[in-house]
XYZ file of C-alpha atoms in Angstrom:
345
model
C 86.031 103.163 106.119
C 86.300 106.469 104.140
C 89.708 107.120 102.544
C 90.904 110.104 104.159
C 89.914 108.509 107.672
C 91.957 105.601 106.772
C 94.952 107.569 105.370
C 95.541 108.769 109.129
C 96.821 105.184 109.967
C 100.118 105.332 108.472
C 103.109 107.161 109.664
C 105.599 107.033 106.638
C 108.832 109.342 106.700
C 108.465 111.602 103.960
C 109.727 110.355 100.615
C 108.856 106.735 100.437
C 107.780 106.121 96.629
C 108.663 102.228 96.511
C 105.563 100.490 97.256
C 106.907 98.205 94.455
C 109.369 97.051 96.586
C 107.834 96.350 99.957
C 104.644 98.130 101.287
C 104.391 99.927 104.455
C 102.154 98.438 107.484
C 98.680 100.590 108.752
C 98.614 101.235 112.243
C 96.413 98.219 113.309
C 99.030 95.761 111.440
C 102.001 97.008 113.172
C 100.018 97.183 116.891
C 98.709 93.411 116.368
C 102.241 92.425 115.461
C 104.005 94.468 118.500
C 101.426 92.397 120.636
C 102.127 89.012 119.498
C 106.054 89.590 119.606
C 105.622 90.713 122.886
C 103.529 87.895 123.868
C 105.730 85.548 122.293
C 108.925 87.184 124.099
C 107.599 86.316 127.521
C 105.421 83.122 126.558
C 102.391 84.489 127.984
C 100.048 82.873 125.261
C 99.719 79.837 122.942
C 99.901 79.616 119.095
C 96.453 79.251 117.951
C 95.542 83.105 118.396
C 98.416 83.701 115.842
C 97.462 80.627 113.923
C 93.820 82.183 113.272
C 95.237 85.521 111.614
C 96.508 82.918 108.466
C 92.449 82.034 108.190
C 91.389 85.754 108.373
C 94.161 86.906 105.943
C 92.778 84.183 103.726
C 89.174 85.300 103.727
C 90.063 88.687 103.268
C 92.197 87.836 100.380
C 89.502 85.932 98.680
C 87.031 88.449 99.210
C 89.856 91.269 97.431
C 89.852 89.405 94.457
C 86.487 87.780 93.995
C 87.028 84.129 94.857
C 86.064 81.680 97.468
C 88.307 81.281 100.171
C 88.492 77.343 99.905
C 89.711 77.703 96.575
C 93.139 80.114 98.025
C 96.013 78.349 99.259
C 98.376 80.315 101.631
C 102.601 79.911 101.659
C 105.626 82.084 101.866
C 106.900 83.127 98.240
C 105.126 83.122 94.827
C 107.662 80.933 93.122
C 106.652 78.404 95.863
C 103.138 78.787 95.229
C 103.567 78.019 91.348
C 105.999 75.254 91.950
C 102.968 72.447 91.574
C 101.533 74.189 88.827
C 104.772 73.593 86.951
C 105.475 69.823 87.971
C 102.115 68.980 87.093
C 102.306 70.185 83.376
C 102.912 67.152 81.028
C 106.187 66.133 79.915
C 106.950 68.460 75.904
C 104.574 71.475 77.578
C 105.034 74.675 75.855
C 104.704 77.945 78.330
C 104.676 81.237 76.979
C 105.984 83.996 79.172
C 106.935 87.691 78.525
C 110.523 88.061 77.865
C 110.701 90.964 81.085
C 109.099 88.606 83.456
C 109.936 88.874 86.896
C 111.909 85.317 87.530
C 109.433 84.378 90.180
C 106.885 83.508 87.207
C 109.485 82.297 84.877
C 112.055 80.076 87.114
C 109.460 77.699 88.073
C 108.689 76.830 84.426
C 112.100 77.047 83.225
C 113.394 74.250 86.053
C 110.963 71.905 84.391
C 113.262 71.984 81.112
C 114.674 68.266 81.950
C 111.200 66.806 81.587
C 110.949 68.540 77.957
C 109.111 71.639 79.146
C 109.629 74.350 76.711
C 109.425 78.378 77.652
C 108.716 80.765 74.868
C 109.439 84.121 75.775
C 107.750 86.962 73.552
C 107.587 90.488 73.957
C 104.947 91.419 76.133
C 102.681 93.436 73.634
C 102.736 90.294 71.520
C 101.710 88.110 74.280
C 98.058 87.430 72.749
C 99.191 86.832 69.362
C 101.781 84.277 70.671
C 99.431 81.955 72.428
C 98.201 79.057 69.697
C 96.992 75.338 69.477
C 100.656 74.562 70.748
C 100.685 76.454 74.056
C 99.787 74.324 77.033
C 100.150 77.439 79.478
C 100.985 81.374 79.611
C 102.677 82.955 82.383
C 102.246 86.617 82.917
C 102.459 89.428 85.545
C 99.154 91.382 85.773
C 101.233 94.348 86.119
C 104.697 94.284 85.165
C 107.199 94.889 87.991
C 109.582 96.518 85.585
C 107.818 99.625 84.528
C 104.297 99.154 85.858
C 102.296 97.931 82.660
C 99.204 96.381 82.984
C 98.504 93.332 81.223
C 95.745 92.878 78.546
C 93.937 90.613 81.130
C 90.999 90.135 79.214
C 92.903 89.440 75.692
C 95.170 87.109 77.448
C 92.150 84.861 79.057
C 90.363 84.882 75.823
C 93.201 83.566 73.845
C 94.078 80.882 75.892
C 90.571 79.790 76.438
C 90.377 79.640 72.444
C 93.260 77.354 72.428
C 92.683 75.244 75.618
C 95.432 76.912 77.520
C 96.118 77.412 81.291
C 96.324 80.499 82.518
C 99.108 81.325 85.626
C 99.138 85.108 86.891
C 101.309 86.833 89.107
C 99.441 89.398 90.513
C 101.777 90.588 93.384
C 102.174 94.400 91.845
C 98.503 94.619 91.087
C 96.558 93.187 94.117
C 95.730 95.904 96.722
C 95.274 98.668 94.026
C 94.162 97.384 90.934
C 90.834 95.813 90.630
C 90.562 92.049 88.925
C 88.284 88.693 88.919
C 91.498 86.386 89.782
C 88.638 83.344 89.077
C 89.061 84.141 85.383
C 92.565 82.424 85.511
C 93.524 78.916 86.528
C 96.280 80.173 89.427
C 96.763 83.657 90.849
C 99.544 83.719 92.696
C 100.391 86.934 95.198
C 103.247 87.932 97.351
C 101.932 89.861 100.322
C 104.363 92.166 101.309
C 103.915 94.763 98.763
C 100.640 96.313 98.034
C 98.490 94.153 100.591
C 101.191 95.994 103.106
C 102.203 92.608 105.175
C 105.371 91.241 106.288
C 107.692 89.678 103.868
C 106.478 85.729 103.789
C 103.124 85.776 103.106
C 101.951 84.898 99.578
C 98.394 83.220 98.419
C 97.562 81.556 95.378
C 94.020 81.266 93.634
C 93.738 78.055 92.533
C 90.730 76.803 90.066
C 89.466 73.440 91.314
C 89.636 72.093 88.013
C 93.386 72.541 88.183
C 93.918 71.714 91.685
C 92.846 68.216 91.048
C 95.743 67.626 88.873
C 98.477 68.904 91.564
C 100.498 66.890 93.998
C 101.421 68.650 97.209
C 104.681 67.750 97.430
C 105.128 70.373 100.865
C 102.251 68.541 102.541
C 102.524 68.685 106.368
C 100.248 69.094 108.951
C 98.774 72.312 107.902
C 97.470 70.808 104.422
C 95.382 68.440 106.536
C 91.785 68.381 106.641
C 91.972 69.263 110.179
C 95.463 70.300 111.209
C 94.563 70.364 114.967
C 94.304 66.547 114.893
C 96.803 65.581 112.399
C 100.142 65.912 114.079
C 101.121 62.245 113.966
C 100.931 59.199 112.073
C 99.175 57.771 108.681
C 97.078 58.071 107.022
C 97.513 60.658 104.582
C 94.442 63.074 105.325
C 94.826 66.117 103.339
C 92.156 68.934 102.981
C 89.578 68.478 100.021
C 90.289 72.265 98.838
C 93.011 74.621 98.305
C 94.407 74.126 101.612
C 96.114 70.936 100.956
C 98.624 73.206 98.875
C 99.157 75.304 101.997
C 102.460 75.581 103.853
C 102.705 75.972 107.744
C 102.166 79.262 108.263
C 105.223 81.874 109.910
C 102.794 83.072 112.538
C 103.696 86.472 113.135
C 104.110 87.404 109.261
C 100.297 86.480 109.200
C 99.552 88.329 112.563
C 100.596 91.248 110.467
C 98.928 90.514 107.355
C 95.441 90.203 108.379
C 94.727 93.651 109.714
C 96.296 95.233 106.560
C 93.837 92.849 104.018
C 90.841 93.684 106.281
C 91.533 97.423 106.188
C 92.215 97.116 102.455
C 88.490 95.479 102.011
C 86.874 98.103 104.101
C 88.581 100.704 102.036
C 87.774 99.100 98.545
C 90.053 98.636 96.249
C 88.377 101.265 93.500
C 88.972 103.830 96.020
C 92.716 102.797 96.192
C 93.110 102.627 92.865
C 91.827 106.067 92.153
C 94.107 107.350 95.130
C 97.145 106.006 93.766
C 97.044 106.601 90.146
C 96.027 110.082 90.928
C 99.346 110.614 92.475
C 101.136 108.780 89.779
C 99.405 111.085 87.118
C 100.490 114.156 89.227
C 104.188 113.003 89.131
C 103.714 112.034 85.292
C 102.593 115.807 84.909
C 105.002 117.317 86.729
C 107.786 115.684 84.321
C 105.791 116.731 81.238
C 104.376 113.162 80.386
C 101.054 112.176 79.566
C 98.993 110.589 81.731
C 98.670 106.708 82.574
C 96.758 104.117 84.321
C 99.229 102.563 86.855
C 100.187 103.147 90.054
C 103.972 102.465 88.806
C 105.693 104.716 86.793
C 109.306 104.769 85.095
C 110.956 107.986 84.313
C 114.475 108.454 82.624
C 115.504 111.698 83.845
C 119.338 112.432 83.791
C 120.729 111.635 87.097
C 117.310 110.752 88.319
C 118.378 107.950 91.200
C 121.152 110.474 92.816
C 118.731 113.124 92.661
C 116.002 111.556 94.680
C 118.552 110.086 96.980
C 119.906 113.494 97.496
C 116.574 114.861 98.509
C 115.715 111.547 100.570
C 113.275 110.115 97.993
C 113.197 106.285 98.210
C 112.827 104.600 94.925
C 114.115 101.814 92.985
C 116.215 101.396 89.599
C 114.565 98.719 87.282
C 115.414 97.920 83.520
C 117.997 101.070 83.765
C 115.124 103.713 84.779
C 113.970 105.025 87.899
C 110.640 103.247 88.937
C 108.396 105.116 91.257
C 105.240 103.531 93.273
C 102.427 105.260 94.847
C 100.040 103.628 97.235
C 97.873 104.628 100.280
C 100.428 106.465 102.396
C 101.884 108.331 99.862
C 100.863 112.511 99.983
C 101.100 114.797 97.418
C 103.840 116.417 99.398
C 105.700 113.346 98.731
C 105.008 113.778 94.627
C 105.996 117.565 94.734
C 108.984 116.713 96.969
C 110.450 114.013 94.219
C 109.608 116.584 91.078
C 111.247 119.559 92.838
C 114.367 116.804 93.413
C 114.012 115.541 89.597
C 112.967 119.132 87.607
C 114.209 121.840 90.558
């Protein structure tokens, strides 16, 4: 689908610059969710159609990040998806993490302290140099939620491989606008309600097959079975052979809304999304006299910025003491200019 045609599929109120908090659904996603809710309200249909949305979403996500769908597990949150990886670390392992890392990719490692797992935090810019022979796993956000900084993915992966360390990536703030190859890491977890524009309660994890064999699916239920349709009752344990053994039973309606949004992203193409989003972010930066960047998330330090934006009806966020603005497919040049008028007018 051409970008200009796709942009007509959103109806935002002017001034939404906060996709880094949550994304807005395109019309196909909204319509599918309303139809499912209407059916649920009156008991018009069975659940199987809703369940198929999970598999559609899994396939679309896999295509976006360049991995086989069989290597993708689905769940509800990033921390829940990372928990089996943290639990599989050997006692006494060392994890290296940026010092300002979102806690969904920090707490799962920290809670392993009772097993002697050490979490060493370092400045984000020094992550490559901090990886050494004593590092068992390096965990980082591909795009930092605090300020939009894009990590040195290539450099971090190369350093980790040189020292035999695992690589765990939280790509929640990247997936949907920043093209990347998930298969270069060992685990890539993504929350689906931001740049993927699905409802909250959807999450994906790419798990490299070699790592997956080391994980124990402690949350396994009927949906983690090789054939969920025949795994409602009784032993023996019969888990899926692929990443689905790490699945949790899907919250149907969240996935009903997620699948069309992901499929639309696939139609548009992530490179086109990146060009659109970053161009708007750079229009915003230029208006404030700042140099261009390479991220769809920017932070600004303008006196009274938060109050000025709120008075103008601009919805942004404050992270690390600065106003954070984020730009996605439904953001327009008019939204950017409205924000600039509020900040410099």
